[in-house]
mmCIF file of C-alpha atoms in Angstrom:
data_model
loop_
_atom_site.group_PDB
_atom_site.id
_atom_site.type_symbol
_atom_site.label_atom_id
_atom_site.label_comp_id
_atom_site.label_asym_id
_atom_site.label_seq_id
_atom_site.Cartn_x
_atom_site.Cartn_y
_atom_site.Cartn_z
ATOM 1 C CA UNK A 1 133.326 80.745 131.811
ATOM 2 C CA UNK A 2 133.302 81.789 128.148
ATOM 3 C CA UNK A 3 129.253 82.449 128.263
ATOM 4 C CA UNK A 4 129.968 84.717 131.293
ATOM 5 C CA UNK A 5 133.063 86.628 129.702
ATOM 6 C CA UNK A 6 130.946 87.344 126.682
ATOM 7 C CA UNK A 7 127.845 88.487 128.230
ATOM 8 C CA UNK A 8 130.234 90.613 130.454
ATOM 9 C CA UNK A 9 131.949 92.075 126.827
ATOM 10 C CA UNK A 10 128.196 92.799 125.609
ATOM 11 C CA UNK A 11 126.980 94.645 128.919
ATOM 12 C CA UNK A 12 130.026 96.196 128.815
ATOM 13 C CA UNK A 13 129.157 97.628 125.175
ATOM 14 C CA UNK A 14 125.991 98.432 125.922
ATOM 15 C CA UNK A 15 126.881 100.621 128.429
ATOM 16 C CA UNK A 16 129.546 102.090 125.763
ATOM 17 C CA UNK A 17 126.820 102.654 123.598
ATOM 18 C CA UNK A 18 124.464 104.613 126.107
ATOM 19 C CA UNK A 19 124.131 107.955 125.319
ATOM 20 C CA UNK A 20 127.767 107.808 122.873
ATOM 21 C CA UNK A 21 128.437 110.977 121.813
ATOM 22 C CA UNK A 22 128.867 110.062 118.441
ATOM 23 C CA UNK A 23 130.187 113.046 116.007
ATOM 24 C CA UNK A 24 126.962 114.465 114.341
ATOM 25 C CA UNK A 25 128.803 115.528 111.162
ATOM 26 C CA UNK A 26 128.502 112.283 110.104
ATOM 27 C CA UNK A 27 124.844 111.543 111.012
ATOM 28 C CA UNK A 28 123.523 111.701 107.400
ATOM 29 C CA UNK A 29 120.088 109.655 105.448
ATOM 30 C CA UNK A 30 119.995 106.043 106.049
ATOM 31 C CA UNK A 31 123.020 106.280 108.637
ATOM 32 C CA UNK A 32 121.876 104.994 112.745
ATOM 33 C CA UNK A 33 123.076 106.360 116.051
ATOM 34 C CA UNK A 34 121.040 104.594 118.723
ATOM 35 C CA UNK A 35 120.993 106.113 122.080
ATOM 36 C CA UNK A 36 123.586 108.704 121.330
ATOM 37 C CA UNK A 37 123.853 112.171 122.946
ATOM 38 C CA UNK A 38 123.303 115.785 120.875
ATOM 39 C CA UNK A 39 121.872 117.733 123.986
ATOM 40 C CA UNK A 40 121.825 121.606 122.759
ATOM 41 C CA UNK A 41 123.516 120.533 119.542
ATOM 42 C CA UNK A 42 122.785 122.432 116.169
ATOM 43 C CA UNK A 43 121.416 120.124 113.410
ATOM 44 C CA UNK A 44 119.441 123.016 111.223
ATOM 45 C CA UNK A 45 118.824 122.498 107.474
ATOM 46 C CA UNK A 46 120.110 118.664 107.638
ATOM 47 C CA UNK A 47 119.057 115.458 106.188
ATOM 48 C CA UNK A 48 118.117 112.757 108.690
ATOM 49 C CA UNK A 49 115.734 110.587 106.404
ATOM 50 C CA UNK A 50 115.573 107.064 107.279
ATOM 51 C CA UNK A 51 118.049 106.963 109.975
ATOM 52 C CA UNK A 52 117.618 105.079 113.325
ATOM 53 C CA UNK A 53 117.494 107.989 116.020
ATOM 54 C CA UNK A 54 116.166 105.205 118.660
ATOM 55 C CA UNK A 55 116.508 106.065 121.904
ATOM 56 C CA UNK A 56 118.919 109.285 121.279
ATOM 57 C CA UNK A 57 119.205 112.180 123.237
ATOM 58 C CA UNK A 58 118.089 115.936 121.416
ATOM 59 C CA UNK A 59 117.101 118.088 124.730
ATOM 60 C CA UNK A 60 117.593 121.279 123.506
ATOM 61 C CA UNK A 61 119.102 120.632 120.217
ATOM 62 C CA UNK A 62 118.441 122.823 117.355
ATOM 63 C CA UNK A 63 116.704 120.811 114.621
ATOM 64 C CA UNK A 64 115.031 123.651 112.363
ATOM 65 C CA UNK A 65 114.259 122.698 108.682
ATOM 66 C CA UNK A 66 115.671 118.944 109.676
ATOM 67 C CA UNK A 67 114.501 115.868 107.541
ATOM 68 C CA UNK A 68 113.138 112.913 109.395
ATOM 69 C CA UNK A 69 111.482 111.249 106.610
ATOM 70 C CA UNK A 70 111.002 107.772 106.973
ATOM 71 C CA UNK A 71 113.402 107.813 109.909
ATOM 72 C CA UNK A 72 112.892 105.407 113.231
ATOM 73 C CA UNK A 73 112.315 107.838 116.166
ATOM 74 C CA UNK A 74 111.272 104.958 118.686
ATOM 75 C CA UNK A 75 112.051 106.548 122.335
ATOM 76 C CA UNK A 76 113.531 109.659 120.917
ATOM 77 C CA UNK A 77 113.815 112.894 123.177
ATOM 78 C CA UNK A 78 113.169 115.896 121.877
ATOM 79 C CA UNK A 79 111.996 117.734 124.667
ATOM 80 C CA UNK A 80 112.692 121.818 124.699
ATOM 81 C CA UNK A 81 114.392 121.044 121.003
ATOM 82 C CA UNK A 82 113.507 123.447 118.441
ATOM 83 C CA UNK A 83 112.065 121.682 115.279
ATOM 84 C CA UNK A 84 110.105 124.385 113.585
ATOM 85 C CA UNK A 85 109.586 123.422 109.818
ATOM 86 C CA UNK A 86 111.178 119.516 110.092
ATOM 87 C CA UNK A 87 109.717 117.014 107.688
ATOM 88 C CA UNK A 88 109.249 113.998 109.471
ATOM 89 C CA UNK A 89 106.552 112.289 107.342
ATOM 90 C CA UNK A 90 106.334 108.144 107.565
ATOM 91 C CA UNK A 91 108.237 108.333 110.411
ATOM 92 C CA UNK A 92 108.168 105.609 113.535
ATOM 93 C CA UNK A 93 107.479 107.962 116.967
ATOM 94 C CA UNK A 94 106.648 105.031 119.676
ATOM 95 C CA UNK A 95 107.462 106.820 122.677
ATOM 96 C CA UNK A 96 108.782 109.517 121.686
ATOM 97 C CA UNK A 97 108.872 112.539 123.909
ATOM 98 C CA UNK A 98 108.693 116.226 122.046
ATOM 99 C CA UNK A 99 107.311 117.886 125.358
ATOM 100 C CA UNK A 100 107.712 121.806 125.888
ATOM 101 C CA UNK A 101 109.754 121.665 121.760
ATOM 102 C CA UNK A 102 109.076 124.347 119.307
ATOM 103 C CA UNK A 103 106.801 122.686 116.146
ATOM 104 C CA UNK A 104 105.515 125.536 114.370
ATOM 105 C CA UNK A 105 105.097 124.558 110.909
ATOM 106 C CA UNK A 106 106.518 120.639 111.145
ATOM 107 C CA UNK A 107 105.516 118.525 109.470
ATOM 108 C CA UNK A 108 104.423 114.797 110.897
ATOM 109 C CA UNK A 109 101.860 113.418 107.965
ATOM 110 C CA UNK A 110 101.462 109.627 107.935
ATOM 111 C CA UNK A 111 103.552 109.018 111.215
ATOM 112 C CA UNK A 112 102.552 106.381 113.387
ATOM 113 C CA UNK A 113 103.559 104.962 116.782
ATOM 114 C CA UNK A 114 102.365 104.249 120.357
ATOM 115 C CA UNK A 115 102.951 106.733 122.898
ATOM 116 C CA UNK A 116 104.503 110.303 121.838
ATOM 117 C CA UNK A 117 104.175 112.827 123.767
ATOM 118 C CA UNK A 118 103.607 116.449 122.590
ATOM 119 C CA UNK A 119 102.869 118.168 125.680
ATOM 120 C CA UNK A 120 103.304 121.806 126.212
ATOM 121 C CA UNK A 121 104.546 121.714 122.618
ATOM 122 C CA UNK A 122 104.037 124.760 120.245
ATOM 123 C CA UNK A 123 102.377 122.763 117.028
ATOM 124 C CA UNK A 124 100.765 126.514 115.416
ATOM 125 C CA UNK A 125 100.280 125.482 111.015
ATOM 126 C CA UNK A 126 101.716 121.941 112.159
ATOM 127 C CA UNK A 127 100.034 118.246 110.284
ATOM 128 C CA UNK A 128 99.400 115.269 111.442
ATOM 129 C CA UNK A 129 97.262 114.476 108.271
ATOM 130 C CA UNK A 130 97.147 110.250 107.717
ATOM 131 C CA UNK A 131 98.863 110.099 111.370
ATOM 132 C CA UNK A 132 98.130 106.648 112.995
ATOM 133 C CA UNK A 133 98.762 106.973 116.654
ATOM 134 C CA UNK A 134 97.274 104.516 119.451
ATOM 135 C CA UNK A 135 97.863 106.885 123.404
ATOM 136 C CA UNK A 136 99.364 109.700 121.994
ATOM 137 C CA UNK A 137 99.554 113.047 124.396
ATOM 138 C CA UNK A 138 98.918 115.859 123.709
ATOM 139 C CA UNK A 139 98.129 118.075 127.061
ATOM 140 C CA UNK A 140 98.423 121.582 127.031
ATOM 141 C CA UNK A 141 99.696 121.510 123.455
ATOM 142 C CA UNK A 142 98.964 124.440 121.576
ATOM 143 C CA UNK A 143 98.410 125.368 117.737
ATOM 144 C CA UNK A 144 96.704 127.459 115.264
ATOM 145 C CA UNK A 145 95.554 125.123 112.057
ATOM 146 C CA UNK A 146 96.692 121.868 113.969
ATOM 147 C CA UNK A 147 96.087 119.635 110.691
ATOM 148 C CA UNK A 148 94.835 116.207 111.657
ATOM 149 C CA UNK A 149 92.646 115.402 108.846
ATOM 150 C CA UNK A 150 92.454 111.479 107.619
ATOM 151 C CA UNK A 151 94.079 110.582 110.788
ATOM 152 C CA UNK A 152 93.473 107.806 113.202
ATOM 153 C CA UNK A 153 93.986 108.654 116.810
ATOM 154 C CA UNK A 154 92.892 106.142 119.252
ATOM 155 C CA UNK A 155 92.905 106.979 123.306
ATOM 156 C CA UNK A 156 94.410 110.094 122.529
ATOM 157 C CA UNK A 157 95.209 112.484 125.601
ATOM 158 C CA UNK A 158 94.277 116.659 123.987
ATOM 159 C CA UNK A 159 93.377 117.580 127.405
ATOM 160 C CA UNK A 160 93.559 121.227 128.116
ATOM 161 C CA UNK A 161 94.892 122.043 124.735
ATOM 162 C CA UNK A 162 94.674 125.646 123.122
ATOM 163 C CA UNK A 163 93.897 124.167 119.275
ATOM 164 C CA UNK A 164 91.734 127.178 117.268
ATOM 165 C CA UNK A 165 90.807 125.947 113.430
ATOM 166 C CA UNK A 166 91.671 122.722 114.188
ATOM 167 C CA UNK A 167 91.403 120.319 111.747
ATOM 168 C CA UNK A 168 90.054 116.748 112.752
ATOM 169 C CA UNK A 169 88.364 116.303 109.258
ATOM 170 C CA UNK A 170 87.333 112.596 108.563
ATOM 171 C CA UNK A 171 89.899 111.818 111.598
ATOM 172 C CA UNK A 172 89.385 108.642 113.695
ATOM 173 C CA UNK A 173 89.106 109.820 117.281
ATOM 174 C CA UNK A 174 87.340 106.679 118.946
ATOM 175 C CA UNK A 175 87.846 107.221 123.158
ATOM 176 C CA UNK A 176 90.021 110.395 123.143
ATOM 177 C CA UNK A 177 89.814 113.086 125.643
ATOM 178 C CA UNK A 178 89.135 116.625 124.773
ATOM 179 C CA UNK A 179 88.624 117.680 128.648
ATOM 180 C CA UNK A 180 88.642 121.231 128.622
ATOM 181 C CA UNK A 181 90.429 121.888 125.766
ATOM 182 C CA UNK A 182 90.028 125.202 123.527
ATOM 183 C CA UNK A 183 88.277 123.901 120.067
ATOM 184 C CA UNK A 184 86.653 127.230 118.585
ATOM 185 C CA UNK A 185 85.977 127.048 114.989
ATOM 186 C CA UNK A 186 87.568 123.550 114.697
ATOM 187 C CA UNK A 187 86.491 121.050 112.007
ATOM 188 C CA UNK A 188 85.640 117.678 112.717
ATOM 189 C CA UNK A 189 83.403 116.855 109.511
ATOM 190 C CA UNK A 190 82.834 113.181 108.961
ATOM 191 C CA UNK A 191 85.048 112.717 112.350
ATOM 192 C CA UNK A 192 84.252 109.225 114.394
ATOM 193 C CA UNK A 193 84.868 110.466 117.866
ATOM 194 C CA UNK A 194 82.529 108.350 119.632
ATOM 195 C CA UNK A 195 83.063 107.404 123.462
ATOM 196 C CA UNK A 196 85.321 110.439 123.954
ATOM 197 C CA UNK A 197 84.975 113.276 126.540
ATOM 198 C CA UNK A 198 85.162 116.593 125.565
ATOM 199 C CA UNK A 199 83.566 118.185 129.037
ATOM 200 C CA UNK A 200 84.194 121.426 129.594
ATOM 201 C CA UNK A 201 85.005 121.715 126.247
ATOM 202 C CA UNK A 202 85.187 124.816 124.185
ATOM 203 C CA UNK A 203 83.878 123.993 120.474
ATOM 204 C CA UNK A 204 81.987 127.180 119.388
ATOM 205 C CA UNK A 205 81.981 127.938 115.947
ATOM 206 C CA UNK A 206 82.658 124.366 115.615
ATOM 207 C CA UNK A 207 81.559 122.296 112.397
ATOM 208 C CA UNK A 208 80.597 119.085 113.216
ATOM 209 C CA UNK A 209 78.711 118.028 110.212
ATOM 210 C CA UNK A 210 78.333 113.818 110.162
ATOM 211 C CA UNK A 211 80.185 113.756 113.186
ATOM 212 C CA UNK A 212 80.125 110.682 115.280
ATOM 213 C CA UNK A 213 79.800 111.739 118.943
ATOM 214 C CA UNK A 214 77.605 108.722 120.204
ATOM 215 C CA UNK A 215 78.114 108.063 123.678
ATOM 216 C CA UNK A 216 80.446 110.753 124.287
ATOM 217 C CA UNK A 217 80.770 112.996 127.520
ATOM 218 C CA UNK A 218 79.556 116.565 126.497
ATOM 219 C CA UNK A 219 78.747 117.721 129.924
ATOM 220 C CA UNK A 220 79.406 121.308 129.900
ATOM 221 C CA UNK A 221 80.560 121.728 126.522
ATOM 222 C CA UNK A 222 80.624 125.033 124.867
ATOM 223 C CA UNK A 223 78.303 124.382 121.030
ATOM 224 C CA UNK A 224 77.045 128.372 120.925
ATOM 225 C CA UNK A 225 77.534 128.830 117.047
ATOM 226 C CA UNK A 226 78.472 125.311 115.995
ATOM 227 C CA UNK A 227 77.184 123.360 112.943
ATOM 228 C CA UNK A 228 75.625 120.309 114.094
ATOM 229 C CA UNK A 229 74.114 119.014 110.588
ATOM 230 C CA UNK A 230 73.566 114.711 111.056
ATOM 231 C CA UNK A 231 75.553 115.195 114.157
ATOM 232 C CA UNK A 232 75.408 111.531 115.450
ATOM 233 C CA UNK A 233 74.725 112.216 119.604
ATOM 234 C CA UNK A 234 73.297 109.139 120.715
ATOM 235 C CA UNK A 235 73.767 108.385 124.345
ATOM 236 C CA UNK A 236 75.788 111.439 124.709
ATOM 237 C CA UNK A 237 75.619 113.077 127.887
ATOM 238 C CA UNK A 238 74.835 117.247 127.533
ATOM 239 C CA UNK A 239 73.971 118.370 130.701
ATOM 240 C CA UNK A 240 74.923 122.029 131.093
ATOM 241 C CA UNK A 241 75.784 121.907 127.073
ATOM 242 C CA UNK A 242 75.635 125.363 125.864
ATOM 243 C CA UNK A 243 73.669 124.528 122.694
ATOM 244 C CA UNK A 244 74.748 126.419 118.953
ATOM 245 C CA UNK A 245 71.658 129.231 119.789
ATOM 246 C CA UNK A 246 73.390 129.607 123.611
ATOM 247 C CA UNK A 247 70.799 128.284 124.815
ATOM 248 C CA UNK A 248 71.881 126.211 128.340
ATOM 249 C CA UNK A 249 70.469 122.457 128.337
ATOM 250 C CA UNK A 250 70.271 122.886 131.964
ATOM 251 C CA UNK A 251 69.051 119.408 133.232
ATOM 252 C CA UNK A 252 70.049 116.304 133.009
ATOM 253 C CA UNK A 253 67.101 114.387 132.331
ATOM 254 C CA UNK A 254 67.572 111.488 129.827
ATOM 255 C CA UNK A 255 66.348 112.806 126.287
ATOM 256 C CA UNK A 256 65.053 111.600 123.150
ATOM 257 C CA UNK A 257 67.552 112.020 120.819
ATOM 258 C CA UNK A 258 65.198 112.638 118.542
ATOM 259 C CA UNK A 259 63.727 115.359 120.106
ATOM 260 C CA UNK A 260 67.397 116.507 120.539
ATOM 261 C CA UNK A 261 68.290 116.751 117.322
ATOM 262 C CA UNK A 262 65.601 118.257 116.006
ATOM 263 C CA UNK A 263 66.553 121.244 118.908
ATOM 264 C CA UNK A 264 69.234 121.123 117.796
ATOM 265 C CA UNK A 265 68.927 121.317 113.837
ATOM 266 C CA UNK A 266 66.854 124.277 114.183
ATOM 267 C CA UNK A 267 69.186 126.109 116.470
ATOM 268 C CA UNK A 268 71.682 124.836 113.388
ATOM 269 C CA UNK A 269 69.745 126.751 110.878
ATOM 270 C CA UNK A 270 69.275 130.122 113.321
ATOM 271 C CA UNK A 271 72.550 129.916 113.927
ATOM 272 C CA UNK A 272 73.890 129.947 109.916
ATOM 273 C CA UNK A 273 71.603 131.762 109.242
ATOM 274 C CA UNK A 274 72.764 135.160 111.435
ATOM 275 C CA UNK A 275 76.177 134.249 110.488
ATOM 276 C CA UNK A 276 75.358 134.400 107.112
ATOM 277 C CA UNK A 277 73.804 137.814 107.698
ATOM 278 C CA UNK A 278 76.987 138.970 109.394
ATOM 279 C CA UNK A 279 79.032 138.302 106.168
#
């Protein structure tokens, strides 16, 4: 009888606790408010570092200029918030959901987690550099100067993203998805993106210099201008590649890669070359 009282008292509290609208004017650094409710509420210019935001509501809230540093985010919505300029470095994002939210300028270096979601979001200037995400989405995201540099990004959903000067720079990319997505001019020096599918693509102007793309989908892809110096391509698939001259690799015969990179080495060369005459 007592067991069942006091797992009736702790249900009880649990439901107490769901979504508590808790006051935010004392939310401050190292303070927690699991689950709680701040739909549409104004948080700008505050310090939020190392709190525990698990589970806690922010649709709509206005979080410009916020501090997240080092704070637990686990199942955290911020969908439709507006979090231009936060600085949520080292913080924990598994399963977070910042769909449709305003990220111009934030700031998310060295955050790890399984799961977030950044859909639809506005990430223009916004980092990711050191990031360590396993699933992360990232669908119809889009950004000017994404910064993902030094991260590692495993699985990752960037699906019909708009991303120009994008930088994936020594990132860790292994199985991602790039299906359609808008890469012109993006950087992915040194990147290991190997078993990923970037068909239908758009990566002109691209530099992918020591790239890994081995065994990567490339069908379709748009190369017309890109730097493909040591571009690793093994058992990549390029039918109907537009190559960095624009010249169409039309069939889909099986290739020897050597062959193929000598193509497409020279077409390199051509190719820096006549930009080099532009400037």
């Amino acid at each position: 009888m007592i067991k069942k009282t006091l797992s009736l008292l702790l249900l009880l509290f649990l439901i107490g606790c769901s979504y508590n609208t808790s006051d935010p004017e004392t939310l401050g650094p190292h303070k927690a408010c699991v689950t709680c409710n701040y739909k549409f509420t104004d948080f700008k210019d505050r310090d939020l570092s190392y709190t525990d935001l698990s589970g806690s509501y922010f649709f709509g809230a206005i979080l410009t200029n916020v501090k997240f540093a080092h704070a637990k985010l686990q199942a955290t919505n911020f969908t439709h918030a507006l979090m231009s300029h936060i600085n949520a470095n080292h913080a924990e994002l598994s399963s977070m959901q910042a769909n449709f939210a305003g990220l111009m300028h934030a700031d998310f270096s060295h955050t790890r987690g399984k799961f977030p979601s950044f859909n639809n979001a506005d990430l223009n200037y916004a980092t990711f550099r050191g990031a360590n995400f396993v699933l992360p989405s990232f669908r119809f995201i889009e950004g000017l100067d994404i910064n993902f540099s030094d991260s590692k990004i495993i699985n990752g959903i960037f699906n019909d993203a708009q991303m120009r000067n994008v930088n994936f720079k020594n990132a860790h990319l292994r199985q991602s998805s790039f299906k359609n997505a808008i890469l012109k001019d993006a950087d992915f020096t040194n990147a290991i993106a190997d078993f990923s599918d970037f068909s239908g693509a758009d990566l002109g102007g691209a530099n992918l210099t020591n790239a890994n793309l081995s065994y990567s989908n490339l069908r379709g892809v748009n190369l017309s201008g890109a730097i493909m110096l040591n571009t690793n391509l093994e058992g990549s698939k390029m039918c109907g590649a537009i190559l960095p001259t624009g010249v169409v690799l039309e069939h889909c015969r099986p290739l020897e890669i050597s062959k193929l990179e000598e193509q497409i080495k020279e077409n390199t060369k051509i190719a820096t070359k006549a930009r080099a005459e532009k400037k």
